[in-house]
Short mmCIF file of C-alpha atoms and ligand atoms in Angstrom, two decimals:
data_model
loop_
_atom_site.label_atom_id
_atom_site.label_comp_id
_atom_site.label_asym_id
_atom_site.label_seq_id
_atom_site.Cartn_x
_atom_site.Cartn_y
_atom_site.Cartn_z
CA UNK K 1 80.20 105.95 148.08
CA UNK K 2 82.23 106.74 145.10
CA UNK K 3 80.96 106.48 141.88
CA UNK K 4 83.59 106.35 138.86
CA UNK K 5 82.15 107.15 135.24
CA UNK K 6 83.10 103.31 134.15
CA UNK K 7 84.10 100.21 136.26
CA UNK K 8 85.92 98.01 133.77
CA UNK K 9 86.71 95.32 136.74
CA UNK K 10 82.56 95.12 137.02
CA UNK K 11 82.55 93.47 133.57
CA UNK K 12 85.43 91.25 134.89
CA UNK K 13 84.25 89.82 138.16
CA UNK K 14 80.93 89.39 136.12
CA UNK K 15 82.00 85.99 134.48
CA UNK K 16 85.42 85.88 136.34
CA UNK K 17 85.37 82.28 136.14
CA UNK K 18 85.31 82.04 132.78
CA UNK K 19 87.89 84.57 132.14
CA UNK K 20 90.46 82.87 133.57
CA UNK K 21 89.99 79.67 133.29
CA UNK K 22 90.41 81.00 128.67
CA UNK K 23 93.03 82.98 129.80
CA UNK K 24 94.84 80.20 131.37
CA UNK K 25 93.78 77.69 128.50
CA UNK K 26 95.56 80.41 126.41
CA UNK K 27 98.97 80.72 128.47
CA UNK K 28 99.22 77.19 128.53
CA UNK K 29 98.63 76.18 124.84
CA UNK K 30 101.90 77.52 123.76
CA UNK K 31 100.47 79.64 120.76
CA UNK K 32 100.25 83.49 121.43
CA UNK K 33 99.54 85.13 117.96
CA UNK K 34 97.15 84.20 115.10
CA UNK K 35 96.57 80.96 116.25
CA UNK K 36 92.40 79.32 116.70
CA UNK K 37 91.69 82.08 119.17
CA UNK K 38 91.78 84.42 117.11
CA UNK K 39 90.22 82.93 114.02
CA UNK K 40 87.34 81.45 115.95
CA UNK K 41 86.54 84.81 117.49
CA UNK K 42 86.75 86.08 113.65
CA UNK K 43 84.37 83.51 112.76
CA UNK K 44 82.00 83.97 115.99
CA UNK K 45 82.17 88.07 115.44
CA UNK K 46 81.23 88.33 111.48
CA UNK K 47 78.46 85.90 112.60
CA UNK K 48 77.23 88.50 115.51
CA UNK K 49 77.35 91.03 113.33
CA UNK K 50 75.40 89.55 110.34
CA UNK K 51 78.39 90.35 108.34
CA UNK K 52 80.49 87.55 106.06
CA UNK K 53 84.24 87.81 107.49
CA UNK K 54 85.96 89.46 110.30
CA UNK K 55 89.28 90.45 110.85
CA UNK K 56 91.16 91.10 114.28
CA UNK K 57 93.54 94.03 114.48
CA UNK K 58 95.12 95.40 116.61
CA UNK K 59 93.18 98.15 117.72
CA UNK K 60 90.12 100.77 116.41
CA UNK K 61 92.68 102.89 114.87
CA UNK K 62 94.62 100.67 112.85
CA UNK K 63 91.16 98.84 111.91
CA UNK K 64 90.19 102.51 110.18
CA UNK K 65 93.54 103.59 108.69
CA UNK K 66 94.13 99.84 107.13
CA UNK K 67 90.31 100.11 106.18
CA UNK K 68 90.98 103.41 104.31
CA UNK K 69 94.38 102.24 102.95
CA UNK K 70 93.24 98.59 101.18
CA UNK K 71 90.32 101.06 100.08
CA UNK K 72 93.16 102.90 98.00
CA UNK K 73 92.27 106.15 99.64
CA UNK K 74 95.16 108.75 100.42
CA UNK K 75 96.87 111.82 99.16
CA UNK K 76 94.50 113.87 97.40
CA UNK K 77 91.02 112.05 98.56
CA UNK K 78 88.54 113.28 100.59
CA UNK K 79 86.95 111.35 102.95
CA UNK K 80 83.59 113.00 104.67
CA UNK K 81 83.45 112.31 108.79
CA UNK K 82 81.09 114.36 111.13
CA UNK K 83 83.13 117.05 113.04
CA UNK K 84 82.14 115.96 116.46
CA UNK K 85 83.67 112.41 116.61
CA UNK K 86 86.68 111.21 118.83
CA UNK K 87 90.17 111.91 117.18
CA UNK K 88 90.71 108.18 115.73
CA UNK K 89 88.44 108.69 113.47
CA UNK K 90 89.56 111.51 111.72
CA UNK K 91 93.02 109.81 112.32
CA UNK K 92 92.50 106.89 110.54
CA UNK K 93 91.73 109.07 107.54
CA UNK K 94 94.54 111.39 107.85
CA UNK K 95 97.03 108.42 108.53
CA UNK K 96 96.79 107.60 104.75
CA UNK K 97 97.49 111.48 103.58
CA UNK K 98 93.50 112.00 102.54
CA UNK K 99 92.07 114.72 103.90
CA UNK K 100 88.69 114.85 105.98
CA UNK K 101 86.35 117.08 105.31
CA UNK K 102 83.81 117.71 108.45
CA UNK K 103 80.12 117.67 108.44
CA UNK K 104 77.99 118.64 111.41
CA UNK K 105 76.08 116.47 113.52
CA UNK K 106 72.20 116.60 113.89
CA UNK K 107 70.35 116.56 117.54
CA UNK K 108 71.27 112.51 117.88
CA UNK K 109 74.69 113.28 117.78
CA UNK K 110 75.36 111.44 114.00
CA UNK K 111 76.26 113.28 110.59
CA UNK K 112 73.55 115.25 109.78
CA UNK K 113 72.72 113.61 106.55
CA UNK K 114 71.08 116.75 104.85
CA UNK K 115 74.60 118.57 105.01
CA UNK K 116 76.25 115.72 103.03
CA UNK K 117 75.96 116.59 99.88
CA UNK K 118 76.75 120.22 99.90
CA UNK K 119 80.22 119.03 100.87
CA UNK K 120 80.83 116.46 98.22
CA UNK K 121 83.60 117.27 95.28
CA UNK K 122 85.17 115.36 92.58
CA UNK K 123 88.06 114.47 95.54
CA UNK K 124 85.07 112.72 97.37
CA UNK K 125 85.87 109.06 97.65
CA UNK K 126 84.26 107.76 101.09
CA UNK K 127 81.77 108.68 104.03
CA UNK K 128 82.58 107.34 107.20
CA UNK K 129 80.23 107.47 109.27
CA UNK K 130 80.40 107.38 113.36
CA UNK K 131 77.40 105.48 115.34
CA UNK K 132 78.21 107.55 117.96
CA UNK K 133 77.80 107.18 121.90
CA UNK K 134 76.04 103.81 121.03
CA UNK K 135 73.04 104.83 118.61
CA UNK K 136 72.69 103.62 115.25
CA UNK K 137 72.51 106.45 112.36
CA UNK K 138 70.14 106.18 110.15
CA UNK K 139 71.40 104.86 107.42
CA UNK K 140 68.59 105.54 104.25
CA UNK K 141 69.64 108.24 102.85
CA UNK K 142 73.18 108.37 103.08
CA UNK K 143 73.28 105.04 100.95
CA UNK K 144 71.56 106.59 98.56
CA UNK K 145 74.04 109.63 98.47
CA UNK K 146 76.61 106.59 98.39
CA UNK K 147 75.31 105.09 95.24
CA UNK K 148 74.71 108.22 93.30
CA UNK K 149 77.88 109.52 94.23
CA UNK K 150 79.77 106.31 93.43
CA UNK K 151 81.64 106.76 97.14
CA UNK K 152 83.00 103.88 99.38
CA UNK K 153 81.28 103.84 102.67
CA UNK K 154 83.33 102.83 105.84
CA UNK K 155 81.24 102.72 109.36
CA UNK K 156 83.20 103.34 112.61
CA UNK K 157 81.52 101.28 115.46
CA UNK K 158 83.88 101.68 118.12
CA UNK K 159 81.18 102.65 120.31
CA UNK K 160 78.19 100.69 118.31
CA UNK K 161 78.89 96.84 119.01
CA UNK K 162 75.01 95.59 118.65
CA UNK K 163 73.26 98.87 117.74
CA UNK K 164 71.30 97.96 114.80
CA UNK K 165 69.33 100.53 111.92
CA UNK K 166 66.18 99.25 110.97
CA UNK K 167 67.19 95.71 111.98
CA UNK K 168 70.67 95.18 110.34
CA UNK K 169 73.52 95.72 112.39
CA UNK K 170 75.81 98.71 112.27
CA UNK K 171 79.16 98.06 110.29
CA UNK K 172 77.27 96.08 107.54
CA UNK K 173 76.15 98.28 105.30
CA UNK K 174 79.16 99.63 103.89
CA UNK K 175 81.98 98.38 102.81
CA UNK K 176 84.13 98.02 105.78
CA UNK K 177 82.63 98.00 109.79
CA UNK K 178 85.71 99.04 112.15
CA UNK K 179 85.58 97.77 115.38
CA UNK K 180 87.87 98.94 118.78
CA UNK K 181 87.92 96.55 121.51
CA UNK K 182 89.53 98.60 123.81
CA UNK K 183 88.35 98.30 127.59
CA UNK K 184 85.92 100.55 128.25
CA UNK K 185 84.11 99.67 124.94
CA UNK K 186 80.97 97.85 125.12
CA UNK K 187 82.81 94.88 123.62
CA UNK K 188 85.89 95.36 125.68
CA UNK K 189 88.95 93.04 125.91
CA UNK K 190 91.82 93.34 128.54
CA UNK K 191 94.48 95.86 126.29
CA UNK K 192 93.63 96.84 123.17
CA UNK K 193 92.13 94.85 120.16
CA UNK K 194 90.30 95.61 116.66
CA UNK K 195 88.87 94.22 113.93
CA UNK K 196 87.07 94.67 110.39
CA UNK K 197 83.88 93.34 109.32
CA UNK K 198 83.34 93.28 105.29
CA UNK K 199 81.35 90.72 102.91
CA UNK K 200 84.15 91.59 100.40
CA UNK K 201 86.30 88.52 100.47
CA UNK K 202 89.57 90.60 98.90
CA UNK K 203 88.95 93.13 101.53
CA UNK K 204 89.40 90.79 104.46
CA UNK K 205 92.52 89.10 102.47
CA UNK K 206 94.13 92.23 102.10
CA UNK K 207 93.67 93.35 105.85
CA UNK K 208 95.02 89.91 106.58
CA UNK K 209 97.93 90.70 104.96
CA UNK K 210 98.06 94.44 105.79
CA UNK K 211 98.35 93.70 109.39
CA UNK K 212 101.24 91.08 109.16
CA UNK K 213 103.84 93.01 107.78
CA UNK K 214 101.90 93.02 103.93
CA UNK K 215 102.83 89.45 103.92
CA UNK K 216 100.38 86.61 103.14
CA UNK K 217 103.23 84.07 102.65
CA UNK K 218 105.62 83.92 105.64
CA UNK K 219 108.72 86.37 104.74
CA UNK K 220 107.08 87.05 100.83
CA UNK K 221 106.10 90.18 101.50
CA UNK K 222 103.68 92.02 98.99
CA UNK K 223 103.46 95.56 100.41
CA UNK K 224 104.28 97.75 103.10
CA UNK K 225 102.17 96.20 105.78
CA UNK K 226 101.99 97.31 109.17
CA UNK K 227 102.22 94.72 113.01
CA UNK K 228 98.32 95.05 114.26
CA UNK K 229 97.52 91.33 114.91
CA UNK K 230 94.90 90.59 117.93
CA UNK K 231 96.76 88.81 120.08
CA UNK K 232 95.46 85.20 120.96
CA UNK K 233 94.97 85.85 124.65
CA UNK K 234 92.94 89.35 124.04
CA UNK K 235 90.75 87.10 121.03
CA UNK K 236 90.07 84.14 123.76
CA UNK K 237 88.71 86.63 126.59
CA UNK K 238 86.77 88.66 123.66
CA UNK K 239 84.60 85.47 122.79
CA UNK K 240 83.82 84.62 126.42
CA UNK K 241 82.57 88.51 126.71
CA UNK K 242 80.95 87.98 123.19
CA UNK K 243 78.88 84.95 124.65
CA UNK K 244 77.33 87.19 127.26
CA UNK K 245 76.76 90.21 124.86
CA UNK K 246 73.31 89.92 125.04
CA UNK K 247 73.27 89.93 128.33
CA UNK K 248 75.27 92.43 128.66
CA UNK K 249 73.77 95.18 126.08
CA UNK K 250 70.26 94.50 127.52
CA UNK K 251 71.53 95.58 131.52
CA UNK K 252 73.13 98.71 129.72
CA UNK K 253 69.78 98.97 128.32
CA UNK K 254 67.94 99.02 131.76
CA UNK K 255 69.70 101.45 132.75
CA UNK K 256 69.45 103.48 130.20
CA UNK K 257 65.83 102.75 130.28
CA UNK K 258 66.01 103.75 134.68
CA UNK K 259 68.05 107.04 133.11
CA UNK K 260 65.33 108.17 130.97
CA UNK K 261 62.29 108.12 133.03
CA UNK K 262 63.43 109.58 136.65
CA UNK K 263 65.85 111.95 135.37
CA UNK K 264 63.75 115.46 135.08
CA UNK K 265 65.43 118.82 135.02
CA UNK K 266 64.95 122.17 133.54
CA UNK K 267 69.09 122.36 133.71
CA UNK K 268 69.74 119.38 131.35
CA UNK K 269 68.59 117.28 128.31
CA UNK K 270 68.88 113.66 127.85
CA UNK K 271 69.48 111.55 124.87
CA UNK K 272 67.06 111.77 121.44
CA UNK K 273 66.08 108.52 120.41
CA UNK K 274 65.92 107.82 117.07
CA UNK K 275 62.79 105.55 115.50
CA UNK K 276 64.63 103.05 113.58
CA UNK K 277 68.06 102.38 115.55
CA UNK K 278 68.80 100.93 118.91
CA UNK K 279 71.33 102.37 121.19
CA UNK K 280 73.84 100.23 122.79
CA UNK K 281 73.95 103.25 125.87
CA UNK K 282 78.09 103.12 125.00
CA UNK K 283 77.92 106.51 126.82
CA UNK K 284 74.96 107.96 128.23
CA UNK K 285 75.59 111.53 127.29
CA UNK K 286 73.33 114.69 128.69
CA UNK K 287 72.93 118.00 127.13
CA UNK K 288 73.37 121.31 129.20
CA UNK K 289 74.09 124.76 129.07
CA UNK K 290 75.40 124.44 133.06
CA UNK K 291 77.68 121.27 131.96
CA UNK K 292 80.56 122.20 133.91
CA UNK K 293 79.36 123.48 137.02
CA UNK K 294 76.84 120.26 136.79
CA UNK K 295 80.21 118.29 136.63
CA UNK K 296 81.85 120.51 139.53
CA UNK K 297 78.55 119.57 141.71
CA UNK K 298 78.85 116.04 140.70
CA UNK K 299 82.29 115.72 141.72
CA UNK K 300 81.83 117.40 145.14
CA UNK K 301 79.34 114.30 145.61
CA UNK K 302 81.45 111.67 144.54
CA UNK K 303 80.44 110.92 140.87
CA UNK K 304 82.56 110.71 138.31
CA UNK K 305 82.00 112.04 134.75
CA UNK K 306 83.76 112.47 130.97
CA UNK K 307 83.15 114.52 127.83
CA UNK K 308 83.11 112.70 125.61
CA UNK K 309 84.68 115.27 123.93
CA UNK K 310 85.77 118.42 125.16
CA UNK K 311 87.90 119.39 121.93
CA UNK K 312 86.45 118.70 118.12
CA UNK K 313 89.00 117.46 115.91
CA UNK K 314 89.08 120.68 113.72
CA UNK K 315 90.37 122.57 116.69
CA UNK K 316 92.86 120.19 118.28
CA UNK K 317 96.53 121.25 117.71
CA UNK K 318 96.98 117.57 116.04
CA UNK K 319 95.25 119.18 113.25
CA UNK K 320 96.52 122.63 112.97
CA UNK K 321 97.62 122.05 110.14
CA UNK K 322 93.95 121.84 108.02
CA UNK K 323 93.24 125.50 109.15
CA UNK K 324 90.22 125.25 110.66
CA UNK K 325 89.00 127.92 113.18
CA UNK K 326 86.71 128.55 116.45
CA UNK K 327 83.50 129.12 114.90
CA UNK K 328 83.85 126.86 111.65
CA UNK K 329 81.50 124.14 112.94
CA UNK K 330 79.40 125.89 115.83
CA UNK K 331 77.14 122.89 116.20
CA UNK K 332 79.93 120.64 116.95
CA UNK K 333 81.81 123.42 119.05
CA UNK K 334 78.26 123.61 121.20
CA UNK K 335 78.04 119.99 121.76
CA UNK K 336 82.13 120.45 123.04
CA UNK K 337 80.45 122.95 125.88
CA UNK K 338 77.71 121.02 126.80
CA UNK K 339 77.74 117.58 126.41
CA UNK K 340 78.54 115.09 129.59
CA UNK K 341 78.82 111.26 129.99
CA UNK K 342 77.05 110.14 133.23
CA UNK K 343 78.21 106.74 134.82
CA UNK K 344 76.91 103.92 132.64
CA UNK K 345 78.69 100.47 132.87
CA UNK K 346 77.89 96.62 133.44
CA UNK K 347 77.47 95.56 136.51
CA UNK K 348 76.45 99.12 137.81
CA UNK K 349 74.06 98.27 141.09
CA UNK K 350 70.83 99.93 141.58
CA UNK K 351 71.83 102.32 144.64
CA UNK K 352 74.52 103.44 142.20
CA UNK K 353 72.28 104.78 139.73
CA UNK K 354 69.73 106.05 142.03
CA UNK K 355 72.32 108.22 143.76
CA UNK K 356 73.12 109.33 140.21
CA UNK K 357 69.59 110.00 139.62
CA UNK K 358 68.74 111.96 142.91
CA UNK K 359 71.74 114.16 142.65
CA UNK K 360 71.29 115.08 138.78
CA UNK K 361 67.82 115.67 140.14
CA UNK K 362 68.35 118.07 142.89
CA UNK K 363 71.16 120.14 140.71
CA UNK K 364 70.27 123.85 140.79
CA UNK K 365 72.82 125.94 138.91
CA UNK K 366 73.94 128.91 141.31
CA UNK K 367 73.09 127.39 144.08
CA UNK K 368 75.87 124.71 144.67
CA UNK K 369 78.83 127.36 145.21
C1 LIG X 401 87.71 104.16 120.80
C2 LIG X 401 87.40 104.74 119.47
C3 LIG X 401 88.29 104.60 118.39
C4 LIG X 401 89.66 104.05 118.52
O1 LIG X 401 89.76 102.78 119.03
P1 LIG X 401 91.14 102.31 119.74
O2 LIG X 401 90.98 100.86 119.88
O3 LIG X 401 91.21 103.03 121.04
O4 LIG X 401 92.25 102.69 118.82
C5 LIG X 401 87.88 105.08 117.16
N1 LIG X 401 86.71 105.69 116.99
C6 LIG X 401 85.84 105.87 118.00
C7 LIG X 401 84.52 106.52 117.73
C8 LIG X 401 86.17 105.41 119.29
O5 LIG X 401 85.31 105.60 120.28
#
């Protein structure tokens, strides 16, 4: 038996029916771009969230750079981002010439909220925070660092769809949630999709018109826009998958839930949960100083895994450029060495996670040469 990391065709066969019979519906209505697909999935996703409009994009990039941009934040703005995040997010900062300015995480993975303010300067204009791996960060205190700071805040929850702090659902309590609805996401279509939450009705005009070109009247066009629509196809298959979200957070719950009480080793750590947030179990990441001969010993049994991520933004070669070095965030460079995502995914059967299980269970370092 071989066990991959994620099985995006799981979540497929799930409600297959359903999938194509909207997919279908969509190929034969003639309409293919911003049409009622994609404006009822708006309407049905700001609802999920809690949140007053939605947007579609065209992916979790352009939903942060355009976020950033009708924010009026470029050249010469900072913009603070935790140093262990995937590349997008410092990307969608960057995109619009401001520069990030990296915090390190705490022991949940999120910003570590005490080491905001030390890094704030009269160039500070937003936070964005990550909900990263699936939890929700807490969110107290770095509102009120927010407010007295007079900063926008901008929430990245690629990997949050559902994860809630204290109740209200991540990407609502700033200014702008961003949103990837790439595959493997928990709220994955079939190619890539995006979108912005915001109760700020000129925010979700101006992304409207952002991501057709900067034109809200067909061929006026009011500013240098950019061609990130959701297509109608990817929005029709998102709200039959949003119908069974649910459903579908609360299995990658049980797992989760499976993950936490049989695993037991002195060679790894699992997840801190936070009181407060939920985790949405995007990835189910462990902890350990052994990580990659644990992933060589995995492999030799047949199970898949990913780092999730092996290289921090300050020391990728994209970023060069903002003259970081090896040792300027040793928390996040840690996390780099150690951190690994065990298979988690919908529709994952019980013998697959109990092989999991046993063989994280039976992993002696040294001894699987
Ligand atoms: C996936 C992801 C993105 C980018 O989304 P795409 O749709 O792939 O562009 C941004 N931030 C985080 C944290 C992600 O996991």
């Amino acid at each position: 038996m071989k066990i991959m990391p994620n099985r995006m065709d799981r979540g497929f066969y799930k409600y297959q029916d359903e999938f194509e019979k909207k997919a279908l519906e969509v190929l034969r209505s003639g309409w293919y771009v911003l049409g009622k697909e994609v404006s009822s999935f708006e309407e049905e996703f700001a609802a999920y969230t809690g949140a007053k409009y939605c947007a579609g994009v065209g992916n979790g990039l352009d939903a942060l750079w355009l976020a950033f941009r009708v924010l009026g934040i470029g050249e010469g703005d900072e913009v603070i981002v935790q140093a262990n995040t995937y590349i997008a997010s410092v990307m969608g900062i960057t995109i619009n010439g401001a520069t990030p300015v990296f915090v390190e995480p705490d022991e949940y993975y999120g910003i570590d909220a005490d080491r905001i303010e030390e890094k704030i300067t009269q160039r500070t204009k937003a936070i964005l925070i990550v909900h990263l791996y699936g939890q929700a960060t807490p969110m107290d205190k770095i509102m009120e660092i927010c407010g007295k700071y007079n900063l926008r805040l901008v929430e990245d929850c690629a990997q949050s769809h559902g994860a809630c702090y204290k109740g209200k659902m991540t990407g609502t309590f700033g200014d702008i949630g961003c949103f990837s609805f790439y595959p493997s996401k928990n709220l994955g279509a079939f190619g890539d999709g995006g979108a912005i939450i915001t109760d700020d009705e000129q925010i979700v005009k101006d992304i409207r018109m952002y991501r057709n070109y900067g034109s809200e009247k067909r061929y006026y066009n009011k500013v240098v826009g950019a061609n990130s629509r959701l297509d109608e196809i990817q929005a029709g298959l998102l709200r039959v998958r949003l119908s069974h979200m649910e459903e579908l957070t609360k299995e990658k719950e049980q797992i989760a839930v499976r993950y936490m009480k049989q695993l037991k080793s002195p060679y790894f750590s699992l997840p801190k949960l936070l009181e407060g947030a939920t985790h949405v179990w995007h990835q189910f990441v462990l902890y350990s100083p052994y990580r990659d001969e644990l992933i060589d010993y995995l492999n030799k049994q047949n199970i898949g895994t990913i780092i999730h991520y092996p290289v921090p933004p300050h020391l990728s070669e994209a970023y060069e450029y903002l003259g970081f070095h090896k040792g300027d965030f040793p928390i996040t460079e840690d996390y780099a060495k150690s951190v690994v995502s065990i298979p988690m995914y919908n529709g994952m059967t019980k013998e697959e996670q109990e092989t999991v299980i046993q063989a994280l269970n039976e992993f002696v370092p040294g001894e699987h040469k």
